[in-house]
Amino acid sequence: MPAMSRRPDRRAVDAAPRLPLTEPPPGPTFARERAALRRGVWPVAGCDEAGRGPLAGPVVAAAVILDPKRIPRGLDDSKKLTAEKRAALYTRICAVAEVGVALAAPARIDRDNIRRASLWALARAVRALPVAPRLVFVDGCDRIEAGCDCEAVVSGDALVLSIAAASIVAKVTRDRLMAQVGAAHPGYGFERHMGYGVPEHGRALVRLGATVHHRRSFAPVAAVCGRLPAAVAAAAQADISAAAAEATVPEPALVAAAD
């Protein structure tokens, strides 16, 4: 019987549904970690930080080594999750994975600048892991001194499961720390805005001044503390006053989008 071939019906091909080019990625995967495992490279850690943008509080960094056989369901970039979902995943991650956490205090941020302080905290989080990794994936464009091979992954919290897990641990840890700061310093609303420059925080800065937890190298805080040249301070103070005078959006919505 002669070999036969059949060409596809062009009309059927054209009518088939196609994935839109603008379709967002499905979420972080374990592909990079699994590829390293196949090469015999293990353990593999992911690390991320929370709190680069706020006017107060530390930068918190986390490093996570996931167990390939016990990866929690629902891991994603912490910014895409509700507070309740983050808290549930935090508990699960800490139960089944190796976790290291470190923080850079406001004094270090003021001394070194926010970028250097963040990279320092990320490296310290890796060193805090109970098991030393052989490869580290870090969110962003900067590699860190991890004591092993390190790969920077831009938007890594949306692409790499280990980084997504670290973003959740860092975010939940920092939010809980800021809730404690809020209890110690009533009137600032730290437990609601986590130290970000929302209108409520601007009003409190003007009314109450800066605390030991504020980053004095950040212009709005420096303006309140009188540490800026007059012209710069006036501009920063105007920004604070404008923010404080705005019709405020509910603070939780601002916090959810902030980190």
Tab-separated table of C-alpha atoms in Angstrom:
chain	number	residue	atom	x	y	z
A	1	MET	CA	0.000	0.000	0.000
A	2	PRO	CA	1.588	3.275	-1.048
A	3	ALA	CA	2.421	5.817	1.671
A	4	MET	CA	-0.143	8.533	2.008
A	5	SER	CA	0.050	12.011	3.432
A	6	ARG	CA	-2.616	14.503	4.204
A	7	ARG	CA	-2.161	18.223	4.300
A	8	PRO	CA	-4.044	20.061	7.058
A	9	ASP	CA	-7.181	21.921	6.111
A	10	ARG	CA	-6.079	25.557	5.968
A	11	ARG	CA	-9.525	26.766	7.003
A	12	ALA	CA	-9.454	24.584	10.116
A	13	VAL	CA	-5.996	25.857	11.041
A	14	ASP	CA	-7.082	29.470	10.646
A	15	ALA	CA	-10.189	28.846	12.743
A	16	ALA	CA	-8.275	27.218	15.623
A	17	PRO	CA	-8.038	29.373	18.761
A	18	ARG	CA	-4.678	31.021	19.271
A	19	LEU	CA	-2.982	32.276	22.383
A	20	PRO	CA	-2.977	36.098	22.322
A	21	LEU	CA	0.472	37.614	22.054
A	22	THR	CA	-0.397	39.834	25.020
A	23	GLU	CA	-1.337	36.874	27.250
A	24	PRO	CA	0.510	37.280	30.579
A	25	PRO	CA	2.882	34.514	31.671
A	26	PRO	CA	1.156	31.739	33.640
A	27	GLY	CA	3.178	32.414	36.770
A	28	PRO	CA	6.448	31.312	38.340
A	29	THR	CA	7.691	27.794	37.646
A	30	PHE	CA	10.266	25.365	39.016
A	31	ALA	CA	11.946	25.045	35.611
A	32	ARG	CA	15.231	26.773	36.500
A	33	GLU	CA	15.609	24.850	39.731
A	34	ARG	CA	14.781	21.538	38.030
A	35	ALA	CA	17.302	22.230	35.267
A	36	ALA	CA	19.983	22.794	37.899
A	37	LEU	CA	18.971	19.585	39.651
A	38	ARG	CA	19.361	17.648	36.391
A	39	ARG	CA	22.893	19.049	36.099
A	40	GLY	CA	23.639	17.775	39.574
A	41	VAL	CA	23.573	21.256	41.113
A	42	TRP	CA	21.681	21.248	44.411
A	43	PRO	CA	20.610	22.835	46.762
A	44	VAL	CA	19.239	25.806	44.833
A	45	ALA	CA	17.913	28.885	46.638
A	46	GLY	CA	15.783	31.804	45.556
A	47	CYS	CA	15.995	35.156	47.330
A	48	ASP	CA	14.060	38.406	47.325
A	49	GLU	CA	13.486	41.426	49.522
A	50	ALA	CA	10.610	43.596	50.692
A	51	GLY	CA	10.608	47.223	51.708
A	52	ARG	CA	12.938	49.171	49.433
A	53	GLY	CA	10.503	52.044	48.938
A	54	PRO	CA	9.116	52.942	52.379
A	55	LEU	CA	10.114	55.993	54.396
A	56	ALA	CA	10.444	53.897	57.552
A	57	GLY	CA	11.366	50.416	58.700
A	58	PRO	CA	13.975	47.916	57.558
A	59	VAL	CA	14.514	46.163	54.274
A	60	VAL	CA	13.771	42.482	54.894
A	61	ALA	CA	15.384	39.832	52.708
A	62	ALA	CA	14.564	36.127	52.550
A	63	ALA	CA	16.176	33.094	50.940
A	64	VAL	CA	14.287	29.853	50.354
A	65	ILE	CA	15.314	26.364	49.247
A	66	LEU	CA	12.202	24.494	48.151
A	67	ASP	CA	11.862	20.726	48.481
A	68	PRO	CA	11.108	19.481	44.918
A	69	LYS	CA	8.754	16.863	46.383
A	70	ARG	CA	6.832	19.265	48.641
A	71	ILE	CA	6.314	22.534	46.797
A	72	PRO	CA	3.366	24.465	48.262
A	73	ARG	CA	0.508	25.082	45.846
A	74	GLY	CA	-0.324	28.668	44.945
A	75	LEU	CA	3.155	30.207	45.136
A	76	ASP	CA	3.307	33.489	43.261
A	77	ASP	CA	4.795	36.956	43.355
A	78	SER	CA	3.790	38.310	46.778
A	79	LYS	CA	2.393	41.479	45.152
A	80	LYS	CA	-0.257	39.388	43.399
A	81	LEU	CA	-1.527	37.722	46.576
A	82	THR	CA	-3.870	38.895	49.294
A	83	ALA	CA	-2.554	39.293	52.824
A	84	GLU	CA	-4.529	36.223	53.886
A	85	LYS	CA	-3.096	34.102	51.087
A	86	ARG	CA	0.443	35.306	51.809
A	87	ALA	CA	0.073	34.402	55.491
A	88	ALA	CA	-1.165	30.889	54.675
A	89	LEU	CA	1.657	30.316	52.189
A	90	TYR	CA	4.218	31.719	54.635
A	91	THR	CA	3.218	29.069	57.178
A	92	ARG	CA	3.417	26.334	54.569
A	93	ILE	CA	6.783	27.492	53.193
A	94	CYS	CA	8.325	27.582	56.663
A	95	ALA	CA	7.011	24.064	57.326
A	96	VAL	CA	8.416	22.350	54.221
A	97	ALA	CA	11.362	24.448	52.989
A	98	GLU	CA	14.712	25.758	54.210
A	99	VAL	CA	14.355	29.459	55.029
A	100	GLY	CA	16.810	32.231	55.892
A	101	VAL	CA	15.850	35.817	56.770
A	102	ALA	CA	17.925	38.965	57.296
A	103	LEU	CA	17.170	42.662	57.541
A	104	ALA	CA	18.953	45.942	56.923
A	105	ALA	CA	18.007	48.516	59.542
A	106	PRO	CA	17.281	52.170	58.697
A	107	ALA	CA	20.717	53.175	60.025
A	108	ARG	CA	22.413	50.926	57.453
A	109	ILE	CA	20.118	52.203	54.702
A	110	ASP	CA	21.040	55.796	55.582
A	111	ARG	CA	24.742	54.951	55.704
A	112	ASP	CA	25.090	52.746	52.620
A	113	ASN	CA	22.045	53.786	50.471
A	114	ILE	CA	19.023	51.622	49.812
A	115	ARG	CA	20.488	49.576	46.954
A	116	ARG	CA	23.628	48.536	48.813
A	117	ALA	CA	21.706	47.839	52.002
A	118	SER	CA	19.263	45.639	50.089
A	119	LEU	CA	22.051	43.630	48.444
A	120	TRP	CA	23.751	43.238	51.816
A	121	ALA	CA	20.545	41.909	53.369
A	122	LEU	CA	20.005	39.471	50.489
A	123	ALA	CA	23.516	38.059	50.928
A	124	ARG	CA	22.963	37.752	54.679
A	125	ALA	CA	19.686	35.893	54.118
A	126	VAL	CA	21.484	33.316	51.970
A	127	ARG	CA	24.114	32.860	54.690
A	128	ALA	CA	21.320	32.389	57.237
A	129	LEU	CA	20.013	29.288	55.426
A	130	PRO	CA	20.420	26.060	57.445
A	131	VAL	CA	21.918	24.434	54.316
A	132	ALA	CA	24.459	26.186	52.091
A	133	PRO	CA	23.158	26.417	48.495
A	134	ARG	CA	25.281	25.716	45.424
A	135	LEU	CA	23.265	28.096	43.243
A	136	VAL	CA	21.219	31.171	44.093
A	137	PHE	CA	18.606	32.921	41.964
A	138	VAL	CA	18.070	36.510	43.059
A	139	ASP	CA	15.286	38.838	41.986
A	140	GLY	CA	16.420	41.893	40.020
A	141	CYS	CA	19.421	42.781	37.902
A	142	ASP	CA	22.158	42.639	40.578
A	143	ARG	CA	23.974	39.515	41.638
A	144	ILE	CA	24.935	39.159	45.287
A	145	GLU	CA	27.917	37.760	47.169
A	146	ALA	CA	26.242	34.469	47.984
A	147	GLY	CA	29.327	32.301	48.455
A	148	CYS	CA	28.301	30.252	45.416
A	149	ASP	CA	27.087	30.719	41.844
A	150	CYS	CA	24.436	33.406	41.593
A	151	GLU	CA	22.096	34.360	38.768
A	152	ALA	CA	20.075	37.576	38.730
A	153	VAL	CA	16.590	37.201	37.249
A	154	VAL	CA	14.668	40.353	36.329
A	155	SER	CA	11.052	39.981	37.544
A	156	GLY	CA	12.233	36.768	39.171
A	157	ASP	CA	9.373	36.731	41.692
A	158	ALA	CA	6.997	36.267	38.738
A	159	LEU	CA	9.173	33.655	36.991
A	160	VAL	CA	11.033	31.474	39.518
A	161	LEU	CA	9.184	29.558	42.230
A	162	SER	CA	12.001	29.767	44.771
A	163	ILE	CA	12.147	33.550	44.373
A	164	ALA	CA	8.349	33.781	44.635
A	165	ALA	CA	8.517	31.829	47.900
A	166	ALA	CA	11.220	34.174	49.180
A	167	SER	CA	9.141	37.219	48.230
A	168	ILE	CA	6.271	35.896	50.346
A	169	VAL	CA	8.486	35.201	53.361
A	170	ALA	CA	10.107	38.638	53.115
A	171	LYS	CA	6.792	40.469	52.733
A	172	VAL	CA	4.996	38.681	55.573
A	173	THR	CA	8.000	39.042	57.885
A	174	ARG	CA	8.293	42.766	57.207
A	175	ASP	CA	4.564	43.415	57.560
A	176	ARG	CA	4.583	41.731	60.968
A	177	LEU	CA	7.609	43.749	62.049
A	178	MET	CA	5.901	46.978	60.985
A	179	ALA	CA	2.774	46.005	62.932
A	180	GLN	CA	5.003	45.815	66.031
A	181	VAL	CA	6.528	49.197	65.180
A	182	GLY	CA	3.005	50.582	64.872
A	183	ALA	CA	2.124	49.298	68.332
A	184	ALA	CA	5.252	50.928	69.767
A	185	HIS	CA	4.649	54.259	67.995
A	186	PRO	CA	0.903	54.992	67.937
A	187	GLY	CA	-0.322	57.762	65.704
A	188	TYR	CA	1.767	56.966	62.616
A	189	GLY	CA	-0.335	54.101	61.259
A	190	PHE	CA	2.661	51.864	60.522
A	191	GLU	CA	0.477	48.779	60.976
A	192	ARG	CA	-1.637	49.958	58.026
A	193	HIS	CA	0.774	51.529	55.530
A	194	MET	CA	3.940	49.578	56.516
A	195	GLY	CA	6.022	52.749	56.365
A	196	TYR	CA	5.196	53.760	52.799
A	197	GLY	CA	4.724	57.417	51.907
A	198	VAL	CA	0.937	57.443	51.850
A	199	PRO	CA	-1.027	60.575	52.898
A	200	GLU	CA	-1.656	59.270	56.424
A	201	HIS	CA	2.079	58.846	56.914
A	202	GLY	CA	2.807	62.302	55.523
A	203	ARG	CA	0.395	63.900	57.958
A	204	ALA	CA	1.900	61.994	60.888
A	205	LEU	CA	5.423	63.050	59.912
A	206	VAL	CA	4.414	66.703	59.899
A	207	ARG	CA	2.473	66.386	63.153
A	208	LEU	CA	4.723	64.069	65.182
A	209	GLY	CA	8.144	64.221	63.546
A	210	ALA	CA	10.427	61.303	62.670
A	211	THR	CA	10.973	58.195	64.802
A	212	VAL	CA	14.099	56.066	65.144
A	213	HIS	CA	12.588	53.819	62.485
A	214	HIS	CA	12.497	56.511	59.785
A	215	ARG	CA	15.046	56.655	56.993
A	216	ARG	CA	16.607	60.063	57.331
A	217	SER	CA	18.325	59.836	53.942
A	218	PHE	CA	14.909	59.794	52.224
A	219	ALA	CA	13.886	63.305	51.204
A	220	PRO	CA	10.457	63.567	52.916
A	221	VAL	CA	11.988	62.457	56.227
A	222	ALA	CA	15.095	64.596	55.770
A	223	ALA	CA	12.853	67.607	55.171
A	224	VAL	CA	11.088	67.077	58.481
A	225	CYS	CA	14.435	66.611	60.252
A	226	GLY	CA	15.919	69.755	58.680
A	227	ARG	CA	18.685	67.853	56.897
A	228	LEU	CA	18.150	69.213	53.395
A	229	PRO	CA	19.226	72.457	51.718
A	230	ALA	CA	16.475	75.048	52.037
A	231	ALA	CA	15.259	74.837	48.424
A	232	VAL	CA	15.210	71.022	48.414
A	233	ALA	CA	13.571	70.913	51.828
A	234	ALA	CA	10.851	73.309	50.659
A	235	ALA	CA	10.091	71.109	47.674
A	236	ALA	CA	10.008	67.962	49.797
A	237	GLN	CA	7.814	69.659	52.390
A	238	ALA	CA	5.449	70.756	49.624
A	239	ASP	CA	5.213	67.143	48.469
A	240	ILE	CA	4.402	66.022	52.015
A	241	SER	CA	1.766	68.722	52.441
A	242	ALA	CA	0.219	67.933	49.062
A	243	ALA	CA	0.050	64.254	49.917
A	244	ALA	CA	-1.471	65.008	53.295
A	245	ALA	CA	-4.102	67.252	51.704
A	246	GLU	CA	-5.189	64.722	49.072
A	247	ALA	CA	-8.521	63.005	49.232
A	248	THR	CA	-7.168	59.719	50.478
A	249	VAL	CA	-7.716	56.418	48.770
A	250	PRO	CA	-8.302	53.655	51.367
A	251	GLU	CA	-4.839	52.885	52.779
A	252	PRO	CA	-5.002	49.082	52.384
A	253	ALA	CA	-5.311	49.508	48.617
A	254	LEU	CA	-2.191	51.692	48.593
A	255	VAL	CA	-0.261	49.203	50.707
A	256	ALA	CA	-1.270	46.270	48.536
A	257	ALA	CA	0.133	47.983	45.462
A	258	ALA	CA	3.197	49.392	47.150
A	259	ASP	CA	5.531	46.442	47.644
